[in-house]
Amino acid sequence: RSPMALVGRCLRRCLLLRPPQTAGFSAAAAPAAAPAAPGPPASAADSPLNWQPAKNVTMEQSLRIDDYFQVNRLVSKRQLMEHRVHLGHKAGCRSEWMTPSLFGCRCGVDIIDLEQTAPLLRRALNFTAHVAARGGIVLFLWQGWPALSPLVERRAAEMGEFAYTRPWVDQAVTDAATYFDTATRLPDLAVFLSCMSPVMLPHPAIAACAKVMIPTVGICDSNSDPRLVTYPVPGNDDSPQAIQLYMALFAEAIRRGKAAFAQWSAEAPQGSSAGDKEACSAADPRDAFRRVQSQALRPPEQPVDSAGADAAGSASQQRQSRQRSEPRQQPLRPSARRPQSPDSHRKPRAPPPPPRDELD
């Protein structure tokens, strides 16, 4: 028998002995079902996606509870690996500020350490949920692959937030009142899905947000500069799978924050001020902010002293009566002058010198 026939026979035998495939994974690789532990059966409420805010926790108390929104259960290193978050850029594009966040280099490509990415991403999600729980505005910024811009804009609209996927304008944050020609509320949090611009330079909006004290969350690849980012997260910033994972995680964090905001609005404390109650009871926190801001920007009414007002009124009346009694002075008219010729202002010319014969 020829060697090719033996190879074909071995391949056919392997295919016949291969176990049937199931949806998602192989039956041979599926782990054996563990015996059920004694206790109450697991319910759907135990799922990390079915989180609901506690009823006896106030807004101030939520800050003292570690992982109040339970976002730590949303992130796993296996999930990050499957969505290619660990893949960086080529070693030649490596940034010196991202070297401590790298696991190594494989075939000339930097590998990001997911042991550092997971806790940093959980911390960023927790901060985002707290911002949304207080009625804050979250702005997503993306200047990477243009094909992913509709995805970012659509997911941001589903969250009820905003997205900016166009070339950045320098005055949009630092001089918003002049650029938009009106009083504009700046975002309370800026989420950068990529900290680099299309020309491989740091995103100009990062420095602009740092100037006006806007906190930022940034996905920093191996070629990024994380020094001005408030919550840097090492990870892949140009893979469609990674961008979809980031948007899904931030959407869930914002949903939990807004659920807590709705509950705290219904349970507004009795001792809060009128502005706080109005901001908590409004369906949209942006409308309440505009009303409260208009009241705050309104100039306060100065108390009027009755004695001072009477004295000022009497002084103005005396001034007006004095002006009426004094005769109005007529403006001085210019004196009549005789018209002069155009050459009258010129000096007379000197007489010409005598001829030479007269001098002799």
Short mmCIF file of C-alpha atoms in Angstrom, two decimals:
data_model
loop_
_atom_site.label_atom_id
_atom_site.label_comp_id
_atom_site.label_asym_id
_atom_site.label_seq_id
_atom_site.Cartn_x
_atom_site.Cartn_y
_atom_site.Cartn_z
CA ARG A 1 0.00 0.00 0.00
CA SER A 2 1.17 3.46 -0.78
CA PRO A 3 1.86 5.96 2.02
CA MET A 4 -0.94 8.25 0.83
CA ALA A 5 -3.47 5.45 1.18
CA LEU A 6 -2.34 4.81 4.76
CA VAL A 7 -2.66 8.49 5.59
CA GLY A 8 -6.17 8.61 4.12
CA ARG A 9 -7.21 5.51 6.05
CA CYS A 10 -5.97 7.03 9.32
CA LEU A 11 -7.82 10.27 8.68
CA ARG A 12 -11.08 8.45 7.95
CA ARG A 13 -10.74 6.43 11.13
CA CYS A 14 -10.10 9.56 13.17
CA LEU A 15 -13.17 11.26 11.73
CA LEU A 16 -15.35 8.23 12.48
CA LEU A 17 -14.12 8.01 16.06
CA ARG A 18 -14.55 11.78 16.72
CA PRO A 19 -17.42 12.48 19.16
CA PRO A 20 -20.39 14.48 17.90
CA GLN A 21 -20.20 18.28 18.11
CA THR A 22 -22.57 20.26 20.29
CA ALA A 23 -23.53 23.91 20.10
CA GLY A 24 -20.54 25.88 21.28
CA PHE A 25 -18.03 23.24 22.37
CA SER A 26 -17.01 19.62 21.90
CA ALA A 27 -18.71 16.86 23.88
CA ALA A 28 -15.37 15.31 24.76
CA ALA A 29 -14.12 18.59 26.17
CA ALA A 30 -17.26 19.25 28.19
CA PRO A 31 -16.62 18.78 31.91
CA ALA A 32 -18.60 16.21 33.83
CA ALA A 33 -21.59 17.54 35.70
CA ALA A 34 -20.74 17.99 39.37
CA PRO A 35 -23.21 16.71 41.97
CA ALA A 36 -25.59 19.35 43.20
CA ALA A 37 -24.57 20.85 46.54
CA PRO A 38 -27.10 20.68 49.33
CA GLY A 39 -29.03 23.88 49.81
CA PRO A 40 -31.65 25.99 48.07
CA PRO A 41 -31.68 25.83 44.28
CA ALA A 42 -30.00 28.65 42.38
CA SER A 43 -32.48 31.23 41.16
CA ALA A 44 -32.32 33.63 38.24
CA ALA A 45 -31.78 36.51 40.66
CA ASP A 46 -28.31 35.16 41.47
CA SER A 47 -27.18 35.93 37.92
CA PRO A 48 -24.77 38.89 37.69
CA LEU A 49 -27.02 40.49 35.04
CA ASN A 50 -30.07 40.61 37.34
CA TRP A 51 -28.73 43.11 39.85
CA GLN A 52 -31.15 45.36 41.68
CA PRO A 53 -30.28 48.21 44.10
CA ALA A 54 -30.72 47.57 47.81
CA LYS A 55 -33.70 49.32 49.37
CA ASN A 56 -32.11 50.33 52.67
CA VAL A 57 -28.91 51.89 51.24
CA THR A 58 -28.70 55.62 50.62
CA MET A 59 -26.52 57.47 48.16
CA GLU A 60 -23.92 58.34 50.81
CA GLN A 61 -23.84 54.79 52.19
CA SER A 62 -23.19 53.31 48.75
CA LEU A 63 -19.76 54.97 48.72
CA ARG A 64 -18.75 53.05 51.85
CA ILE A 65 -19.75 49.66 50.40
CA ASP A 66 -17.05 47.94 48.39
CA ASP A 67 -18.43 47.00 44.96
CA TYR A 68 -21.97 48.14 45.71
CA PHE A 69 -23.02 47.66 42.07
CA GLN A 70 -21.34 44.22 41.89
CA VAL A 71 -19.48 44.99 38.68
CA ASN A 72 -16.61 42.70 39.71
CA ARG A 73 -18.72 39.73 38.69
CA LEU A 74 -19.05 41.08 35.15
CA VAL A 75 -15.35 40.81 34.28
CA SER A 76 -13.34 37.58 34.02
CA LYS A 77 -9.91 36.94 32.56
CA ARG A 78 -11.26 34.15 30.36
CA GLN A 79 -13.76 36.56 28.86
CA LEU A 80 -11.04 39.12 28.21
CA MET A 81 -8.88 36.48 26.54
CA GLU A 82 -11.70 35.32 24.26
CA HIS A 83 -12.34 38.89 23.10
CA ARG A 84 -8.64 39.48 22.28
CA VAL A 85 -8.11 42.14 24.91
CA HIS A 86 -4.58 40.81 25.55
CA LEU A 87 -3.29 41.57 22.04
CA GLY A 88 -1.18 44.72 21.73
CA HIS A 89 0.74 46.37 18.91
CA LYS A 90 4.12 45.52 17.48
CA ALA A 91 7.12 45.76 19.76
CA GLY A 92 8.49 48.67 17.71
CA CYS A 93 5.46 50.82 18.63
CA ARG A 94 5.74 50.14 22.34
CA SER A 95 5.34 53.05 24.74
CA GLU A 96 7.72 53.21 27.67
CA TRP A 97 4.82 54.10 29.98
CA MET A 98 3.01 50.85 29.12
CA THR A 99 5.97 48.54 29.68
CA PRO A 100 4.93 47.64 33.27
CA SER A 101 1.51 46.52 31.98
CA LEU A 102 2.90 44.03 29.44
CA PHE A 103 3.16 40.31 30.03
CA GLY A 104 5.71 39.70 27.28
CA CYS A 105 6.27 39.68 23.53
CA ARG A 106 5.22 36.89 21.16
CA CYS A 107 6.25 36.85 17.48
CA GLY A 108 7.01 40.57 17.62
CA VAL A 109 3.60 41.47 19.15
CA ASP A 110 3.26 42.74 22.71
CA ILE A 111 1.01 40.74 25.03
CA ILE A 112 -0.90 42.72 27.66
CA ASP A 113 -1.03 41.32 31.19
CA LEU A 114 -4.66 40.49 31.94
CA GLU A 115 -3.83 40.11 35.63
CA GLN A 116 -3.55 43.90 35.67
CA THR A 117 -6.32 44.61 33.17
CA ALA A 118 -9.10 42.83 35.09
CA PRO A 119 -8.88 44.80 38.40
CA LEU A 120 -8.35 48.12 36.61
CA LEU A 121 -11.36 47.51 34.38
CA ARG A 122 -13.49 46.63 37.41
CA ARG A 123 -12.46 49.84 39.13
CA ALA A 124 -13.33 51.88 36.03
CA LEU A 125 -16.75 50.20 35.76
CA ASN A 126 -17.44 50.88 39.44
CA PHE A 127 -16.62 54.58 39.00
CA THR A 128 -18.81 54.78 35.89
CA ALA A 129 -21.74 53.24 37.76
CA HIS A 130 -21.37 55.76 40.61
CA VAL A 131 -21.31 58.66 38.12
CA ALA A 132 -24.50 57.38 36.45
CA ALA A 133 -26.11 56.85 39.87
CA ARG A 134 -25.77 60.57 40.57
CA GLY A 135 -27.31 61.73 37.31
CA GLY A 136 -23.97 62.34 35.57
CA ILE A 137 -23.42 62.58 31.82
CA VAL A 138 -21.09 60.00 30.26
CA LEU A 139 -19.41 60.79 26.94
CA PHE A 140 -17.87 58.01 24.81
CA LEU A 141 -15.08 59.06 22.44
CA TRP A 142 -13.78 56.99 19.54
CA GLN A 143 -11.49 57.94 16.66
CA GLY A 144 -10.29 54.51 15.58
CA TRP A 145 -11.63 52.30 12.82
CA PRO A 146 -14.50 54.22 11.13
CA ALA A 147 -16.52 51.02 10.66
CA LEU A 148 -16.98 50.80 14.44
CA SER A 149 -18.31 54.35 14.82
CA PRO A 150 -21.97 53.34 14.22
CA LEU A 151 -21.62 50.64 16.87
CA VAL A 152 -20.34 53.11 19.46
CA GLU A 153 -23.02 55.69 18.64
CA ARG A 154 -25.82 53.13 18.70
CA ARG A 155 -24.80 51.62 22.04
CA ALA A 156 -24.38 55.06 23.59
CA ALA A 157 -27.87 56.05 22.43
CA GLU A 158 -29.29 52.86 23.93
CA MET A 159 -27.73 53.81 27.28
CA GLY A 160 -29.19 57.31 27.08
CA GLU A 161 -25.70 58.82 26.90
CA PHE A 162 -23.60 60.56 24.24
CA ALA A 163 -20.87 59.57 21.79
CA TYR A 164 -18.34 61.60 19.80
CA THR A 165 -16.72 59.75 16.89
CA ARG A 166 -15.67 62.67 14.67
CA PRO A 167 -12.41 64.63 14.56
CA TRP A 168 -11.94 66.46 17.83
CA VAL A 169 -12.48 70.22 18.12
CA ASP A 170 -10.16 71.87 20.62
CA GLN A 171 -12.73 74.42 21.85
CA ALA A 172 -15.50 71.86 22.51
CA VAL A 173 -14.48 71.47 26.17
CA THR A 174 -12.04 74.22 27.09
CA ASP A 175 -14.14 77.04 25.57
CA ALA A 176 -17.58 75.47 25.28
CA ALA A 177 -19.53 78.68 25.93
CA THR A 178 -17.90 80.42 22.96
CA TYR A 179 -17.94 77.40 20.66
CA PHE A 180 -21.61 76.51 21.26
CA ASP A 181 -22.62 80.16 21.79
CA THR A 182 -24.55 79.27 24.95
CA ALA A 183 -24.08 77.92 28.46
CA THR A 184 -23.32 74.22 28.01
CA ARG A 185 -23.05 71.50 30.63
CA LEU A 186 -19.82 69.56 30.22
CA PRO A 187 -19.79 65.76 30.62
CA ASP A 188 -19.17 64.35 34.07
CA LEU A 189 -17.11 61.45 32.70
CA ALA A 190 -15.29 60.87 29.41
CA VAL A 191 -14.70 57.26 28.32
CA PHE A 192 -11.97 56.88 25.68
CA LEU A 193 -12.28 53.58 23.85
CA SER A 194 -8.91 54.43 22.30
CA CYS A 195 -6.37 56.87 23.71
CA MET A 196 -4.74 57.40 20.31
CA SER A 197 -5.75 59.56 17.37
CA PRO A 198 -5.82 58.30 13.75
CA VAL A 199 -2.31 59.71 13.22
CA MET A 200 -0.94 57.67 16.17
CA LEU A 201 -0.68 60.61 18.55
CA PRO A 202 -2.32 60.97 21.98
CA HIS A 203 -5.98 61.89 21.73
CA PRO A 204 -6.21 65.71 22.08
CA ALA A 205 -9.38 65.45 24.16
CA ILE A 206 -7.46 63.77 27.01
CA ALA A 207 -5.43 66.91 27.68
CA ALA A 208 -8.55 69.08 27.22
CA CYS A 209 -10.46 67.06 29.84
CA ALA A 210 -7.52 67.28 32.21
CA LYS A 211 -7.51 71.09 31.90
CA VAL A 212 -11.16 71.40 32.96
CA MET A 213 -10.97 68.65 35.61
CA ILE A 214 -13.19 66.08 33.86
CA PRO A 215 -12.37 62.50 34.99
CA THR A 216 -11.49 60.11 32.21
CA VAL A 217 -11.51 56.35 31.63
CA GLY A 218 -9.18 55.23 28.86
CA ILE A 219 -8.42 51.91 27.14
CA CYS A 220 -4.63 52.09 26.79
CA ASP A 221 -2.96 49.86 24.23
CA SER A 222 0.74 49.06 24.23
CA ASN A 223 1.49 52.26 22.25
CA SER A 224 -0.58 54.66 24.42
CA ASP A 225 0.40 57.25 27.01
CA PRO A 226 -1.70 56.73 30.19
CA ARG A 227 -0.23 59.57 32.27
CA LEU A 228 -3.16 62.01 31.90
CA VAL A 229 -5.91 59.36 32.12
CA THR A 230 -7.69 59.17 35.48
CA TYR A 231 -8.59 55.46 35.20
CA PRO A 232 -6.28 53.78 32.65
CA VAL A 233 -7.19 50.23 31.57
CA PRO A 234 -4.53 48.26 29.65
CA GLY A 235 -6.17 46.50 26.72
CA ASN A 236 -6.63 46.17 23.00
CA ASP A 237 -8.19 49.29 21.51
CA ASP A 238 -8.59 48.39 17.82
CA SER A 239 -10.25 44.97 17.75
CA PRO A 240 -14.01 44.81 17.01
CA GLN A 241 -14.48 42.03 19.56
CA ALA A 242 -12.77 44.07 22.28
CA ILE A 243 -14.78 47.23 21.49
CA GLN A 244 -18.04 45.27 21.65
CA LEU A 245 -17.03 43.86 25.03
CA TYR A 246 -16.14 47.29 26.42
CA MET A 247 -19.44 48.82 25.29
CA ALA A 248 -21.43 45.92 26.75
CA LEU A 249 -19.67 46.22 30.11
CA PHE A 250 -20.10 50.00 30.32
CA ALA A 251 -23.74 49.67 29.27
CA GLU A 252 -24.43 47.27 32.13
CA ALA A 253 -22.60 49.51 34.63
CA ILE A 254 -24.58 52.56 33.51
CA ARG A 255 -27.84 50.60 33.67
CA ARG A 256 -27.17 49.66 37.28
CA GLY A 257 -26.23 53.21 38.16
CA LYS A 258 -29.43 54.61 36.65
CA ALA A 259 -31.50 51.97 38.45
CA ALA A 260 -30.01 53.14 41.74
CA PHE A 261 -30.62 56.77 40.75
CA ALA A 262 -34.30 56.03 40.09
CA GLN A 263 -34.69 54.36 43.48
CA TRP A 264 -32.89 57.14 45.35
CA SER A 265 -35.06 59.70 43.56
CA ALA A 266 -38.19 57.96 44.82
CA GLU A 267 -36.76 57.84 48.34
CA ALA A 268 -35.56 61.46 48.54
CA PRO A 269 -34.63 62.40 52.15
CA GLN A 270 -36.91 64.76 54.03
CA GLY A 271 -34.13 67.14 55.07
CA SER A 272 -32.80 67.80 51.58
CA SER A 273 -33.03 71.21 49.99
CA ALA A 274 -35.55 72.19 47.35
CA GLY A 275 -32.97 72.01 44.58
CA ASP A 276 -31.84 68.53 45.61
CA LYS A 277 -35.42 67.27 45.80
CA GLU A 278 -36.15 68.71 42.37
CA ALA A 279 -33.03 67.11 40.91
CA CYS A 280 -33.88 63.73 42.45
CA SER A 281 -37.55 63.75 41.48
CA ALA A 282 -36.98 64.65 37.83
CA ALA A 283 -37.19 61.89 35.27
CA ASP A 284 -34.24 63.30 33.34
CA PRO A 285 -31.42 64.65 35.53
CA ARG A 286 -30.28 67.00 32.76
CA ASP A 287 -33.56 68.97 32.86
CA ALA A 288 -33.34 69.29 36.62
CA PHE A 289 -29.76 70.47 36.34
CA ARG A 290 -30.73 73.17 33.87
CA ARG A 291 -33.46 74.46 36.16
CA VAL A 292 -31.24 74.42 39.23
CA GLN A 293 -28.39 76.03 37.26
CA SER A 294 -30.64 78.82 35.99
CA GLN A 295 -31.70 79.55 39.55
CA ALA A 296 -28.11 79.53 40.74
CA LEU A 297 -26.92 81.83 37.93
CA ARG A 298 -29.69 84.34 38.60
CA PRO A 299 -28.20 87.40 40.36
CA PRO A 300 -29.43 87.70 43.95
CA GLU A 301 -31.69 90.57 44.81
CA GLN A 302 -29.92 93.20 46.90
CA PRO A 303 -31.80 94.37 50.03
CA VAL A 304 -32.93 97.97 49.65
CA ASP A 305 -32.52 100.33 52.59
CA SER A 306 -35.57 102.63 52.97
CA ALA A 307 -33.54 105.55 54.37
CA GLY A 308 -30.89 105.23 51.67
CA ALA A 309 -33.55 104.97 48.97
CA ASP A 310 -35.29 108.17 50.21
CA ALA A 311 -31.98 110.05 50.31
CA ALA A 312 -31.07 108.89 46.81
CA GLY A 313 -34.50 109.88 45.50
CA SER A 314 -34.33 113.37 47.05
CA ALA A 315 -30.82 113.94 45.64
CA SER A 316 -31.93 112.98 42.15
CA GLN A 317 -34.94 115.30 42.37
CA GLN A 318 -32.75 118.26 43.46
CA ARG A 319 -30.36 117.57 40.58
CA GLN A 320 -33.18 117.55 38.05
CA SER A 321 -34.71 120.81 39.39
CA ARG A 322 -31.29 122.54 39.27
CA GLN A 323 -30.85 121.51 35.64
CA ARG A 324 -34.24 122.96 34.76
CA SER A 325 -33.60 126.33 36.50
CA GLU A 326 -30.15 126.97 34.97
CA PRO A 327 -30.19 128.53 31.48
CA ARG A 328 -28.91 126.34 28.75
CA GLN A 329 -25.60 127.58 27.40
CA GLN A 330 -25.44 128.18 23.68
CA PRO A 331 -22.59 126.50 21.86
CA LEU A 332 -19.86 128.84 20.71
CA ARG A 333 -19.97 129.63 17.03
CA PRO A 334 -16.77 129.80 15.05
CA SER A 335 -15.74 133.35 14.08
CA ALA A 336 -16.34 134.39 10.50
CA ARG A 337 -13.18 134.42 8.52
CA ARG A 338 -12.42 135.72 5.08
CA PRO A 339 -11.92 132.95 2.59
CA GLN A 340 -8.34 132.56 1.59
CA SER A 341 -6.80 131.37 -1.59
CA PRO A 342 -5.32 127.92 -1.71
CA ASP A 343 -1.76 129.37 -1.91
CA SER A 344 -2.19 131.88 0.93
CA HIS A 345 -0.72 129.54 3.53
CA ARG A 346 2.51 129.24 1.60
CA LYS A 347 5.51 131.43 2.43
CA PRO A 348 6.47 134.18 -0.10
CA ARG A 349 9.29 133.25 -2.34
CA ALA A 350 12.62 135.03 -2.04
CA PRO A 351 13.47 137.47 -4.85
CA PRO A 352 15.77 136.09 -7.49
CA PRO A 353 19.45 137.02 -7.26
CA PRO A 354 20.59 140.07 -9.29
CA PRO A 355 22.25 139.43 -12.65
CA ARG A 356 26.00 139.01 -12.78
CA ASP A 357 26.64 142.30 -14.61
CA GLU A 358 25.10 144.32 -11.78
CA LEU A 359 27.36 142.66 -9.27
CA ASP A 360 30.43 143.70 -11.26
#
